[in-house]
PDB file of C-alpha atoms and ligand atoms in Angstrom:
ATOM      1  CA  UNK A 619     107.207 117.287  84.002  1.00  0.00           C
ATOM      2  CA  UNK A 620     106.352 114.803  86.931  1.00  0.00           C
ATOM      3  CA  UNK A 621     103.459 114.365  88.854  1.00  0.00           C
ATOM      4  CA  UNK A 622     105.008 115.962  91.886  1.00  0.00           C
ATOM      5  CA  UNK A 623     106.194 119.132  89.929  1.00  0.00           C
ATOM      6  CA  UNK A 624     102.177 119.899  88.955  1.00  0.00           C
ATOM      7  CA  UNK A 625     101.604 119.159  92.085  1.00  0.00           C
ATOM      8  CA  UNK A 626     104.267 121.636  94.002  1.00  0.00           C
ATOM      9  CA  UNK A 627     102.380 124.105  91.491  1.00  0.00           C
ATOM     10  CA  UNK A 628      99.568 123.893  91.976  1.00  0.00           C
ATOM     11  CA  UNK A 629     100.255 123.788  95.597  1.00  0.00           C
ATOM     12  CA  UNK A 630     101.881 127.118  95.440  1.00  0.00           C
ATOM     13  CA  UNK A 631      98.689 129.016  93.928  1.00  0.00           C
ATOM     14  CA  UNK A 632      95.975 127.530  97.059  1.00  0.00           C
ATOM     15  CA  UNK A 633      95.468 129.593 100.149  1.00  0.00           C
ATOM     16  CA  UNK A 634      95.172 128.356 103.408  1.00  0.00           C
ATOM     17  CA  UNK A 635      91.557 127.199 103.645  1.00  0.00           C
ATOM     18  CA  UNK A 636      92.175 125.490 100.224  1.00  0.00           C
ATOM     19  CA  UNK A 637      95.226 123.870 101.561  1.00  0.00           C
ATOM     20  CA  UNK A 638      93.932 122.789 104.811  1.00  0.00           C
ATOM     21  CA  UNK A 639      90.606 121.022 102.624  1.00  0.00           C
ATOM     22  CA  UNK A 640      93.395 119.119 100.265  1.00  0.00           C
ATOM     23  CA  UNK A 641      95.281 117.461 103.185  1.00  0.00           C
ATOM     24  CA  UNK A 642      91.711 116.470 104.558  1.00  0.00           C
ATOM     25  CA  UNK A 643      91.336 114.814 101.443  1.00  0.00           C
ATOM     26  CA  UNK A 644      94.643 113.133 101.128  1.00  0.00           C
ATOM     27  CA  UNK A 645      94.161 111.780 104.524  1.00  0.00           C
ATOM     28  CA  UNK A 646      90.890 110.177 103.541  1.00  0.00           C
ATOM     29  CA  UNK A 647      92.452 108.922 100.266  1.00  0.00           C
ATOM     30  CA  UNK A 648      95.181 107.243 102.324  1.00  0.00           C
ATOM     31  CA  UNK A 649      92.594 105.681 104.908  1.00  0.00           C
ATOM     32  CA  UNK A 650      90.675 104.151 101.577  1.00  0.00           C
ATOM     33  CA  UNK A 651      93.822 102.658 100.237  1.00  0.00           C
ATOM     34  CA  UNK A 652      93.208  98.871  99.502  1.00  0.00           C
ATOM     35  CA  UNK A 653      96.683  96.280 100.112  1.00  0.00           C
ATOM     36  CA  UNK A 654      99.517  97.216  98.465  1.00  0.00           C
ATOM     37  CA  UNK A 655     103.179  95.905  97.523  1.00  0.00           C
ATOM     38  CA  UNK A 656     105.991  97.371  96.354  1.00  0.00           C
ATOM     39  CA  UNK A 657     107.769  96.642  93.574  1.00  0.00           C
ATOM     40  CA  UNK A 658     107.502  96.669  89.713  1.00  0.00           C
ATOM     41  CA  UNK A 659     106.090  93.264  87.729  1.00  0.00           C
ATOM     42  CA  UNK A 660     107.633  92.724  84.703  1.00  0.00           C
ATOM     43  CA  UNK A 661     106.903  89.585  81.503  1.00  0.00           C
ATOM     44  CA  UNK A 662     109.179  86.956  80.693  1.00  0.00           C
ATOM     45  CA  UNK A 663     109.627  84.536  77.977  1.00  0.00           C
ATOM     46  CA  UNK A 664     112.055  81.624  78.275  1.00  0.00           C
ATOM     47  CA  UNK A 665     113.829  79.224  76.096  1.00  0.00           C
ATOM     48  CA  UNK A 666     113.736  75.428  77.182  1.00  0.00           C
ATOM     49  CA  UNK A 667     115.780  72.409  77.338  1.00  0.00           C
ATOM     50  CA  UNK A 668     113.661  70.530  75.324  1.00  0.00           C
ATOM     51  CA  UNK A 669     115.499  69.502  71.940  1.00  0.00           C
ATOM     52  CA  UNK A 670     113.055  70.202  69.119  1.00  0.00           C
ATOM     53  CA  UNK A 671     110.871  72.551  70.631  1.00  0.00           C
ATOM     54  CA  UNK A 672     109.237  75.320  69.259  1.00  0.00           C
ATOM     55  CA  UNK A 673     111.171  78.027  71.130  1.00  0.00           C
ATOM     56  CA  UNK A 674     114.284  77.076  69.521  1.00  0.00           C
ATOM     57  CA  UNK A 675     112.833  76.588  66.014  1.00  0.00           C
ATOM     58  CA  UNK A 676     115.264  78.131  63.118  1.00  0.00           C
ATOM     59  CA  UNK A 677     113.243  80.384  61.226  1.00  0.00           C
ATOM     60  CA  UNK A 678     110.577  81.103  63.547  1.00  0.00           C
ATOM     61  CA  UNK A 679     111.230  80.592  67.152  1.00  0.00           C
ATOM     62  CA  UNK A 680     108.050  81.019  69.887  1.00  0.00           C
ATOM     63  CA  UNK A 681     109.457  81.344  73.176  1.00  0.00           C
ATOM     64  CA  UNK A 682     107.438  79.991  76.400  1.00  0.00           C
ATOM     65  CA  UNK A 683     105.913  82.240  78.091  1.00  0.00           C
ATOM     66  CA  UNK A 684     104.465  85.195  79.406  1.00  0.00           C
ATOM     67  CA  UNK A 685     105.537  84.240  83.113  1.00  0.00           C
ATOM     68  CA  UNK A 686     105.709  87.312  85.128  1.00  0.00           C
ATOM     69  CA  UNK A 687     107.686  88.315  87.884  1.00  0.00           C
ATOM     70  CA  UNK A 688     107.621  91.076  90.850  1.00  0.00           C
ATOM     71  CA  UNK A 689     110.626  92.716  91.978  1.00  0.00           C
ATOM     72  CA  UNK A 690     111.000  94.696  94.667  1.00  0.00           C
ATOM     73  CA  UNK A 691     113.602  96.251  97.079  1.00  0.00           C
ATOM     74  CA  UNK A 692     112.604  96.445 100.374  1.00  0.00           C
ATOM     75  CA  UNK A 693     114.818  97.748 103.967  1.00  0.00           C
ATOM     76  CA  UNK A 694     117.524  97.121 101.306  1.00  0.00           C
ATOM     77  CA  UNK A 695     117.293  93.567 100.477  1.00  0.00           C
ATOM     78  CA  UNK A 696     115.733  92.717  96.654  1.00  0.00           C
ATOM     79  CA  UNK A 697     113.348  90.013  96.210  1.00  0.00           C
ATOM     80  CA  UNK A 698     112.155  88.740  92.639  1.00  0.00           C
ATOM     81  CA  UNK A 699     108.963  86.206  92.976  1.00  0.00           C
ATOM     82  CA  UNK A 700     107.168  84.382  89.955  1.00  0.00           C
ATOM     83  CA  UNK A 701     103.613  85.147  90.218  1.00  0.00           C
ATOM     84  CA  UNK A 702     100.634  82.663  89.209  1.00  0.00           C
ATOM     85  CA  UNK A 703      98.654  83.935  86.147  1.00  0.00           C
ATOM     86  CA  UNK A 704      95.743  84.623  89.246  1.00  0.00           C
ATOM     87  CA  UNK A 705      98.371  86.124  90.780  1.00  0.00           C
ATOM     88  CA  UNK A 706      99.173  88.933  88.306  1.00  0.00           C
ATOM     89  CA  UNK A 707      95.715  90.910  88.674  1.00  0.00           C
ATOM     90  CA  UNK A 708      95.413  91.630  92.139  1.00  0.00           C
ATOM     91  CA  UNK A 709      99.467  92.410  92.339  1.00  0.00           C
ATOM     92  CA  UNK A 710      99.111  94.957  90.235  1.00  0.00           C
ATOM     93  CA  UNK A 711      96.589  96.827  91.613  1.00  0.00           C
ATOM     94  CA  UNK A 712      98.748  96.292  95.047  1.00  0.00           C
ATOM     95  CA  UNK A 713     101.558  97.906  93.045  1.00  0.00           C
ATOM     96  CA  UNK A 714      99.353 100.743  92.094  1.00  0.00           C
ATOM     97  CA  UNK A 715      98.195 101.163  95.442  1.00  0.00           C
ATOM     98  CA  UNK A 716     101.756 101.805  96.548  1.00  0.00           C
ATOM     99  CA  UNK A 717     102.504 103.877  94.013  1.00  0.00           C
ATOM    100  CA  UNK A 718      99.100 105.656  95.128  1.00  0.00           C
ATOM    101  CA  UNK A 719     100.767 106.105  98.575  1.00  0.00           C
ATOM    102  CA  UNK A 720     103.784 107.331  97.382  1.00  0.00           C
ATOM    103  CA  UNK A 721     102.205 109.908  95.576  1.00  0.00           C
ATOM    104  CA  UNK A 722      99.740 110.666  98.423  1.00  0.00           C
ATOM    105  CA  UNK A 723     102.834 110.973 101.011  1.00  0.00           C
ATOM    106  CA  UNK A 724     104.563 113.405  98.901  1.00  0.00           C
ATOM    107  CA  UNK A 725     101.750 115.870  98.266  1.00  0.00           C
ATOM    108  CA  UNK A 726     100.871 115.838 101.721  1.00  0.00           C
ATOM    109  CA  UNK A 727     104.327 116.349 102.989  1.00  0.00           C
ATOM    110  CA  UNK A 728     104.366 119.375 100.252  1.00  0.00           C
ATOM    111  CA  UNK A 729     101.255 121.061 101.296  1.00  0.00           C
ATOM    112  CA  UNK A 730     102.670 120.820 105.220  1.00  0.00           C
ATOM    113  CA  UNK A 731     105.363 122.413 104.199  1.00  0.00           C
ATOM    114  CA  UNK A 732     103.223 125.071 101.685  1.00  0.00           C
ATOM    115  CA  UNK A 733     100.808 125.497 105.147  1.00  0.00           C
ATOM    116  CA  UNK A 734     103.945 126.378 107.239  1.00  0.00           C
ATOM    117  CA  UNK A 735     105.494 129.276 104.578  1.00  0.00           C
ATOM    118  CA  UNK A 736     101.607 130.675 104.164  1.00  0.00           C
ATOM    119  CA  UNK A 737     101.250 130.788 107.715  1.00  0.00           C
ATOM    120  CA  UNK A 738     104.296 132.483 108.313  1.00  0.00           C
ATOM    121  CA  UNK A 739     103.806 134.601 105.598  1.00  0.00           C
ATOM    122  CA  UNK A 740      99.915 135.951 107.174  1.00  0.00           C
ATOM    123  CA  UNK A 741     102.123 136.210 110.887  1.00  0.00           C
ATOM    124  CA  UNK A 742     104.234 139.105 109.027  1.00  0.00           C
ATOM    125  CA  UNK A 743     101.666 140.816 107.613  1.00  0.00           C
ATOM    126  CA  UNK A 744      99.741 140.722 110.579  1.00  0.00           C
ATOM    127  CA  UNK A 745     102.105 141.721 112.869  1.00  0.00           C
ATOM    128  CA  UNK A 746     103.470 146.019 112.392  1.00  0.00           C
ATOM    129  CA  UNK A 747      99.818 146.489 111.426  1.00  0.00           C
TER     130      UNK A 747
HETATM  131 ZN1  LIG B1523     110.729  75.056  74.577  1.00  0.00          ZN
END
């Protein structure tokens, strides 16, 4: 189950007040969000030119490395950058923060769309009586 499904389900069991006071708080979470990036940051180890070198020893070969790396696919054009060891820290709480929005985005979207059927829904049973 994803994030989003728990979400949609819990979504579906709120009423209206309850729904209303969640996409308060969504909005206030997005407002707090710090910078962000998008993109996923991944470890690499590499093999050198350098005859004799420890990365290409026989029995026991230690590659070079970690160097890390953020990819990302942006308005359809990928990007891969090598990131600075001081680098990796603060990119990956960007990356979380985007994720953060991602996640944010969706719920609110779901609970407009939850406060639109329950509204609908109270219209009905208020009108006829
Ligand atoms: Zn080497």
């Amino acid at each position: 189950m994803t994030a989003s499904d728990s979400h949609d389900k819990a979504i579906g069991m709120m009423n209206l007040s309850q729904v209303r006071r969640r996409i308060a708080q969504v909005q206030r979470q997005l407002l707090a969000l710090g910078p962000l990036h998008p993109g996923s940051i991944s470890e690499q180890y590499n093999v050198c030119g350098q005859p004799g070198c420890r990365c290409k020893d026989p029995h026991q070969p230690q590659k070079h490395g970690p160097y890390y790396q953020l990819s990302f696919t942006w308005r359809g054009k990928s990007s891969t950058r090598f990131l600075r060891p001081e680098q990796v820290e603060p990119m990956r709480q960007k990356v979380a923060n985007y994720k953060r929005l991602r996640e944010l985005m969706n719920e609110w979207v779901s609970l407009g769309v939850e406060l639109e059927r329950a509204e609908r829904e109270k219209e009905k049973h208020t009108v006829g009586h």
